[in-house]
PDB file of C-alpha atoms in Angstrom:
ATOM      1  CA  MET A  16     143.305  52.576  13.227  1.00  0.00           C
ATOM      2  CA  ALA A  17     139.838  50.987  13.077  1.00  0.00           C
ATOM      3  CA  LYS A  18     140.777  48.423  15.806  1.00  0.00           C
ATOM      4  CA  LYS A  19     141.840  51.304  18.162  1.00  0.00           C
ATOM      5  CA  LYS A  20     138.549  53.036  17.436  1.00  0.00           C
ATOM      6  CA  HIS A  21     136.601  49.911  18.350  1.00  0.00           C
ATOM      7  CA  LEU A  22     138.563  49.370  21.482  1.00  0.00           C
ATOM      8  CA  LYS A  23     138.053  53.067  22.509  1.00  0.00           C
ATOM      9  CA  SER A  24     134.288  52.571  21.865  1.00  0.00           C
ATOM     10  CA  GLU A  25     134.165  49.340  23.954  1.00  0.00           C
ATOM     11  CA  LYS A  26     136.179  51.008  26.800  1.00  0.00           C
ATOM     12  CA  LYS A  27     133.733  53.994  26.792  1.00  0.00           C
ATOM     13  CA  ALA A  28     130.725  51.514  27.055  1.00  0.00           C
ATOM     14  CA  MET A  29     132.362  49.744  29.888  1.00  0.00           C
ATOM     15  CA  LEU A  30     133.186  52.959  31.815  1.00  0.00           C
ATOM     16  CA  LYS A  31     129.663  54.145  31.301  1.00  0.00           C
ATOM     17  CA  PHE A  32     128.188  50.884  32.722  1.00  0.00           C
ATOM     18  CA  LEU A  33     130.545  50.851  35.741  1.00  0.00           C
ATOM     19  CA  SER A  34     129.751  54.478  36.441  1.00  0.00           C
ATOM     20  CA  ALA A  35     126.039  53.828  36.444  1.00  0.00           C
ATOM     21  CA  ARG A  36     126.326  50.896  38.580  1.00  0.00           C
ATOM     22  CA  ALA A  37     128.557  52.594  41.077  1.00  0.00           C
ATOM     23  CA  LEU A  38     126.241  55.632  41.286  1.00  0.00           C
ATOM     24  CA  ALA A  39     123.238  53.341  41.740  1.00  0.00           C
ATOM     25  CA  ILE A  40     124.874  51.491  44.712  1.00  0.00           C
ATOM     26  CA  ASP A  41     125.925  54.859  46.280  1.00  0.00           C
ATOM     27  CA  ALA A  42     122.439  56.242  45.897  1.00  0.00           C
ATOM     28  CA  TYR A  43     120.955  53.371  47.701  1.00  0.00           C
ATOM     29  CA  ALA A  44     123.516  53.785  50.479  1.00  0.00           C
ATOM     30  CA  SER A  45     122.178  57.279  50.890  1.00  0.00           C
ATOM     31  CA  VAL A  46     118.665  55.850  51.318  1.00  0.00           C
ATOM     32  CA  GLU A  47     120.080  53.478  54.076  1.00  0.00           C
ATOM     33  CA  GLN A  48     121.565  56.563  55.812  1.00  0.00           C
ATOM     34  CA  ARG A  49     118.079  58.183  56.072  1.00  0.00           C
ATOM     35  CA  LEU A  50     116.630  54.888  57.221  1.00  0.00           C
ATOM     36  CA  VAL A  51     119.086  54.623  60.113  1.00  0.00           C
ATOM     37  CA  ALA A  52     118.444  58.277  61.045  1.00  0.00           C
ATOM     38  CA  LEU A  53     114.724  57.502  61.228  1.00  0.00           C
ATOM     39  CA  TYR A  54     115.364  54.273  63.132  1.00  0.00           C
ATOM     40  CA  ALA A  55     117.502  56.195  65.656  1.00  0.00           C
ATOM     41  CA  GLN A  56     114.769  58.854  66.102  1.00  0.00           C
ATOM     42  CA  LEU A  57     112.110  56.091  66.750  1.00  0.00           C
ATOM     43  CA  MET A  58     114.254  54.210  69.201  1.00  0.00           C
ATOM     44  CA  LYS A  59     115.352  57.484  70.961  1.00  0.00           C
ATOM     45  CA  VAL A  60     119.012  56.491  70.763  1.00  0.00           C
ATOM     46  CA  PRO A  61     122.038  58.251  69.241  1.00  0.00           C
ATOM     47  CA  LEU A  62     122.931  57.494  65.620  1.00  0.00           C
ATOM     48  CA  ASP A  63     126.114  55.652  66.556  1.00  0.00           C
ATOM     49  CA  TYR A  64     124.130  53.286  68.765  1.00  0.00           C
ATOM     50  CA  ALA A  65     121.352  52.851  66.256  1.00  0.00           C
ATOM     51  CA  GLY A  66     123.899  52.001  63.605  1.00  0.00           C
ATOM     52  CA  ILE A  67     125.344  48.939  65.565  1.00  0.00           C
ATOM     53  CA  THR A  68     122.013  47.131  65.287  1.00  0.00           C
ATOM     54  CA  PHE A  69     120.696  48.628  62.005  1.00  0.00           C
ATOM     55  CA  PHE A  70     123.607  47.680  59.808  1.00  0.00           C
ATOM     56  CA  ARG A  71     123.440  44.130  61.144  1.00  0.00           C
ATOM     57  CA  LEU A  72     120.094  43.712  59.540  1.00  0.00           C
ATOM     58  CA  ASN A  73     120.827  41.961  56.310  1.00  0.00           C
ATOM     59  CA  ASN A  74     117.273  41.380  55.361  1.00  0.00           C
ATOM     60  CA  ALA A  75     115.662  44.503  53.854  1.00  0.00           C
ATOM     61  CA  ARG A  76     112.091  43.318  54.376  1.00  0.00           C
ATOM     62  CA  ALA A  77     112.673  42.565  58.056  1.00  0.00           C
ATOM     63  CA  ARG A  78     114.428  46.025  58.412  1.00  0.00           C
ATOM     64  CA  ASN A  79     111.462  47.838  56.818  1.00  0.00           C
ATOM     65  CA  ALA A  80     108.965  45.877  58.921  1.00  0.00           C
ATOM     66  CA  ILE A  81     110.876  46.784  62.076  1.00  0.00           C
ATOM     67  CA  ILE A  82     110.841  50.536  61.210  1.00  0.00           C
ATOM     68  CA  THR A  83     107.059  50.526  60.308  1.00  0.00           C
ATOM     69  CA  THR A  84     106.262  48.688  63.401  1.00  0.00           C
ATOM     70  CA  LEU A  85     108.223  51.307  65.465  1.00  0.00           C
ATOM     71  CA  ILE A  86     106.426  54.087  63.667  1.00  0.00           C
ATOM     72  CA  LYS A  87     102.984  52.597  64.741  1.00  0.00           C
ATOM     73  CA  LYS A  88     104.436  52.025  68.307  1.00  0.00           C
ATOM     74  CA  ARG A  89     105.491  55.631  68.684  1.00  0.00           C
ATOM     75  CA  HIS A  90     102.774  57.373  66.711  1.00  0.00           C
ATOM     76  CA  GLY A  91      99.910  55.050  66.413  1.00  0.00           C
ATOM     77  CA  GLU A  92      98.051  55.502  63.158  1.00  0.00           C
ATOM     78  CA  LYS A  93      99.001  59.147  62.702  1.00  0.00           C
ATOM     79  CA  PHE A  94     101.491  58.599  59.839  1.00  0.00           C
ATOM     80  CA  ASN A  95      99.913  55.501  58.315  1.00  0.00           C
ATOM     81  CA  LEU A  96      98.819  57.254  55.110  1.00  0.00           C
ATOM     82  CA  PHE A  97     102.306  58.410  54.316  1.00  0.00           C
ATOM     83  CA  ALA A  98     104.517  55.763  55.837  1.00  0.00           C
ATOM     84  CA  ASN A  99     102.637  52.791  54.546  1.00  0.00           C
ATOM     85  CA  ALA A 100     102.820  53.966  50.982  1.00  0.00           C
ATOM     86  CA  LEU A 101     106.391  54.951  51.243  1.00  0.00           C
ATOM     87  CA  PHE A 102     107.631  51.619  52.712  1.00  0.00           C
ATOM     88  CA  LYS A 103     105.472  49.651  50.253  1.00  0.00           C
ATOM     89  CA  GLU A 104     107.339  51.280  47.407  1.00  0.00           C
ATOM     90  CA  LEU A 105     110.642  51.056  49.223  1.00  0.00           C
ATOM     91  CA  GLY A 106     110.372  47.255  48.972  1.00  0.00           C
ATOM     92  CA  SER A 107     110.510  47.474  45.144  1.00  0.00           C
ATOM     93  CA  LEU A 108     113.555  49.708  45.544  1.00  0.00           C
ATOM     94  CA  ASP A 109     115.280  47.140  47.697  1.00  0.00           C
ATOM     95  CA  GLU A 110     114.568  44.387  45.217  1.00  0.00           C
ATOM     96  CA  GLU A 111     115.994  46.440  42.352  1.00  0.00           C
ATOM     97  CA  ARG A 112     119.120  47.282  44.376  1.00  0.00           C
ATOM     98  CA  ASN A 113     119.621  43.493  44.845  1.00  0.00           C
ATOM     99  CA  HIS A 114     119.515  42.989  41.044  1.00  0.00           C
ATOM    100  CA  ILE A 115     122.025  45.896  40.486  1.00  0.00           C
ATOM    101  CA  VAL A 116     124.460  44.372  43.095  1.00  0.00           C
ATOM    102  CA  HIS A 117     124.090  40.695  42.309  1.00  0.00           C
ATOM    103  CA  TRP A 118     123.352  40.363  38.672  1.00  0.00           C
ATOM    104  CA  GLY A 119     126.105  39.779  36.095  1.00  0.00           C
ATOM    105  CA  ILE A 120     127.531  41.621  33.064  1.00  0.00           C
ATOM    106  CA  LEU A 121     125.987  40.934  29.789  1.00  0.00           C
ATOM    107  CA  PRO A 122     127.853  42.483  26.849  1.00  0.00           C
ATOM    108  CA  VAL A 123     125.599  43.387  23.875  1.00  0.00           C
ATOM    109  CA  VAL A 124     127.553  43.058  20.593  1.00  0.00           C
ATOM    110  CA  ASN A 125     127.017  44.292  17.034  1.00  0.00           C
ATOM    111  CA  ALA A 126     127.094  42.218  13.774  1.00  0.00           C
ATOM    112  CA  GLN A 127     130.986  42.517  13.825  1.00  0.00           C
ATOM    113  CA  GLY A 128     131.187  41.160  17.365  1.00  0.00           C
ATOM    114  CA  ARG A 129     132.072  44.392  18.933  1.00  0.00           C
ATOM    115  CA  ILE A 130     130.684  45.469  22.300  1.00  0.00           C
ATOM    116  CA  LYS A 131     128.221  48.364  21.764  1.00  0.00           C
ATOM    117  CA  ARG A 132     126.661  48.412  25.210  1.00  0.00           C
ATOM    118  CA  ILE A 133     126.554  46.452  28.502  1.00  0.00           C
ATOM    119  CA  LYS A 134     123.588  45.318  30.523  1.00  0.00           C
ATOM    120  CA  LEU A 135     122.961  43.412  33.712  1.00  0.00           C
ATOM    121  CA  THR A 136     121.312  40.037  33.710  1.00  0.00           C
ATOM    122  CA  PRO A 137     120.455  37.433  36.425  1.00  0.00           C
ATOM    123  CA  PRO A 138     123.437  35.264  37.480  1.00  0.00           C
ATOM    124  CA  ASN A 139     122.071  31.933  36.151  1.00  0.00           C
ATOM    125  CA  TYR A 140     123.518  32.329  32.697  1.00  0.00           C
ATOM    126  CA  TRP A 141     122.781  28.800  31.843  1.00  0.00           C
ATOM    127  CA  ASN A 142     119.051  29.223  32.108  1.00  0.00           C
ATOM    128  CA  ARG A 143     118.706  32.350  29.974  1.00  0.00           C
ATOM    129  CA  ASN A 144     116.207  32.887  27.173  1.00  0.00           C
ATOM    130  CA  GLU A 145     114.431  35.705  25.312  1.00  0.00           C
ATOM    131  CA  HIS A 146     112.266  36.393  28.364  1.00  0.00           C
ATOM    132  CA  THR A 147     115.167  36.660  30.885  1.00  0.00           C
ATOM    133  CA  PRO A 148     115.099  40.186  32.395  1.00  0.00           C
ATOM    134  CA  LYS A 149     117.895  42.584  31.736  1.00  0.00           C
ATOM    135  CA  LYS A 150     118.835  46.037  33.258  1.00  0.00           C
ATOM    136  CA  SER A 151     120.333  48.809  31.090  1.00  0.00           C
ATOM    137  CA  VAL A 152     122.609  51.685  31.998  1.00  0.00           C
ATOM    138  CA  GLU A 153     119.617  53.991  31.559  1.00  0.00           C
ATOM    139  CA  GLU A 154     117.560  51.998  34.009  1.00  0.00           C
ATOM    140  CA  MET A 155     120.386  52.209  36.601  1.00  0.00           C
ATOM    141  CA  TYR A 156     120.433  56.037  36.196  1.00  0.00           C
ATOM    142  CA  ALA A 157     116.659  56.014  36.729  1.00  0.00           C
ATOM    143  CA  PHE A 158     117.172  53.898  39.831  1.00  0.00           C
ATOM    144  CA  SER A 159     119.543  56.538  41.237  1.00  0.00           C
ATOM    145  CA  LYS A 160     116.951  59.170  40.668  1.00  0.00           C
ATOM    146  CA  ARG A 161     114.323  57.126  42.419  1.00  0.00           C
ATOM    147  CA  CYS A 162     116.847  56.766  45.383  1.00  0.00           C
ATOM    148  CA  ARG A 163     117.146  60.651  45.609  1.00  0.00           C
ATOM    149  CA  PHE A 164     113.349  60.848  45.766  1.00  0.00           C
ATOM    150  CA  PHE A 165     113.307  58.329  48.674  1.00  0.00           C
ATOM    151  CA  VAL A 166     116.084  60.188  50.452  1.00  0.00           C
ATOM    152  CA  LYS A 167     113.949  63.338  50.475  1.00  0.00           C
ATOM    153  CA  ALA A 168     110.809  61.424  51.406  1.00  0.00           C
ATOM    154  CA  LEU A 169     112.414  59.736  54.371  1.00  0.00           C
ATOM    155  CA  GLU A 170     113.935  63.073  55.545  1.00  0.00           C
ATOM    156  CA  MET A 171     110.333  64.543  55.561  1.00  0.00           C
ATOM    157  CA  LEU A 172     109.025  61.510  57.480  1.00  0.00           C
ATOM    158  CA  TRP A 173     111.830  61.879  60.035  1.00  0.00           C
ATOM    159  CA  TYR A 174     110.967  65.626  60.283  1.00  0.00           C
ATOM    160  CA  VAL A 175     107.314  65.127  61.068  1.00  0.00           C
ATOM    161  CA  ALA A 176     107.846  62.005  63.158  1.00  0.00           C
ATOM    162  CA  SER A 177     110.312  64.085  65.289  1.00  0.00           C
ATOM    163  CA  GLY A 178     107.401  66.267  66.397  1.00  0.00           C
ATOM    164  CA  LEU A 179     108.832  69.435  64.863  1.00  0.00           C
ATOM    165  CA  LYS A 180     106.399  72.150  64.068  1.00  0.00           C
ATOM    166  CA  PRO A 181     105.476  72.589  60.421  1.00  0.00           C
ATOM    167  CA  ASP A 182     107.372  75.920  59.782  1.00  0.00           C
ATOM    168  CA  GLU A 183     109.051  77.292  56.842  1.00  0.00           C
ATOM    169  CA  ARG A 184     111.903  74.662  57.053  1.00  0.00           C
ATOM    170  CA  LEU A 185     109.382  71.937  56.524  1.00  0.00           C
ATOM    171  CA  HIS A 186     108.000  73.576  53.341  1.00  0.00           C
ATOM    172  CA  GLN A 187     111.579  73.998  52.179  1.00  0.00           C
ATOM    173  CA  MET A 188     112.067  70.240  52.519  1.00  0.00           C
ATOM    174  CA  LYS A 189     108.901  69.666  50.488  1.00  0.00           C
ATOM    175  CA  ASN A 190     110.325  71.875  47.851  1.00  0.00           C
ATOM    176  CA  ARG A 191     113.648  69.898  47.961  1.00  0.00           C
ATOM    177  CA  CYS A 192     111.678  66.758  47.423  1.00  0.00           C
ATOM    178  CA  LEU A 193     109.573  67.933  44.437  1.00  0.00           C
ATOM    179  CA  PRO A 194     112.579  68.105  41.964  1.00  0.00           C
ATOM    180  CA  CYS A 195     113.424  64.570  42.781  1.00  0.00           C
ATOM    181  CA  LEU A 196     109.971  63.225  41.936  1.00  0.00           C
ATOM    182  CA  PRO A 197     110.242  60.213  39.670  1.00  0.00           C
ATOM    183  CA  GLN A 198     109.067  60.731  36.106  1.00  0.00           C
ATOM    184  CA  GLU A 199     107.029  58.378  33.828  1.00  0.00           C
ATOM    185  CA  SER A 200     110.204  57.737  31.899  1.00  0.00           C
ATOM    186  CA  ASP A 201     111.962  56.349  34.981  1.00  0.00           C
ATOM    187  CA  ALA A 202     109.401  53.675  35.775  1.00  0.00           C
ATOM    188  CA  PRO A 203     105.646  53.059  34.941  1.00  0.00           C
ATOM    189  CA  GLY A 204     103.394  54.940  37.426  1.00  0.00           C
ATOM    190  CA  SER A 205     106.431  56.392  39.277  1.00  0.00           C
ATOM    191  CA  SER A 206     105.440  60.061  38.812  1.00  0.00           C
ATOM    192  CA  MET A 207     102.002  59.353  40.057  1.00  0.00           C
ATOM    193  CA  LEU A 208     103.563  57.646  43.103  1.00  0.00           C
ATOM    194  CA  GLY A 209     105.876  60.675  43.847  1.00  0.00           C
ATOM    195  CA  GLY A 210     102.972  63.168  43.641  1.00  0.00           C
ATOM    196  CA  CYS A 211     100.821  60.894  45.716  1.00  0.00           C
ATOM    197  CA  LEU A 212     103.409  60.596  48.536  1.00  0.00           C
ATOM    198  CA  VAL A 213     104.070  64.387  48.544  1.00  0.00           C
ATOM    199  CA  GLN A 214     100.258  65.152  48.769  1.00  0.00           C
ATOM    200  CA  ARG A 215     100.159  62.671  51.729  1.00  0.00           C
ATOM    201  CA  PHE A 216     103.102  64.319  53.334  1.00  0.00           C
ATOM    202  CA  LEU A 217     101.429  67.766  52.995  1.00  0.00           C
ATOM    203  CA  ALA A 218      98.530  66.557  55.172  1.00  0.00           C
ATOM    204  CA  TYR A 219     100.898  66.807  58.135  1.00  0.00           C
ATOM    205  CA  CYS A 220     102.056  70.318  57.236  1.00  0.00           C
TER     206      CYS A 220
END
């Protein structure tokens, strides 16, 4: 009976981990969809054409550099305040996504050798020590929340870069973004970042 209970607990920990990881990867994919929409708008091409080149860009840093260069090419310095801050932080999101995708599973066991939770750790298991970084299920959930914020922020950038007039729909988009603002519990300084980006966006409204 006790063995079954332990197995059930370990299975629950694994499912919780796999769910958090899958949701994090899917949340980042939503960010990529907003990026390709912005890319298409800046290139003045349909989404299907934009996707052919965009999804061949395997280097996130190069992809972000291309988009920020296109923003400056199309709009000069008009959106620098918002876009520069947004894409600077997007770089850290890209790095964290790579950790979630490429790091390996690290079971955390109790005194009886039973798995109580699962974390991610860098793939070089042979070079691990007490300072090796780890990523918990809670951190992956926080990553998903950050992705939702970037989805809304990129939508707002697409909106103003499209030359649409700041009407009621624009403020509705702002209100959609606010509930997705990162909190201090998600990452140090993240709530300040979210508030800062929204304030910079409001300068265009």
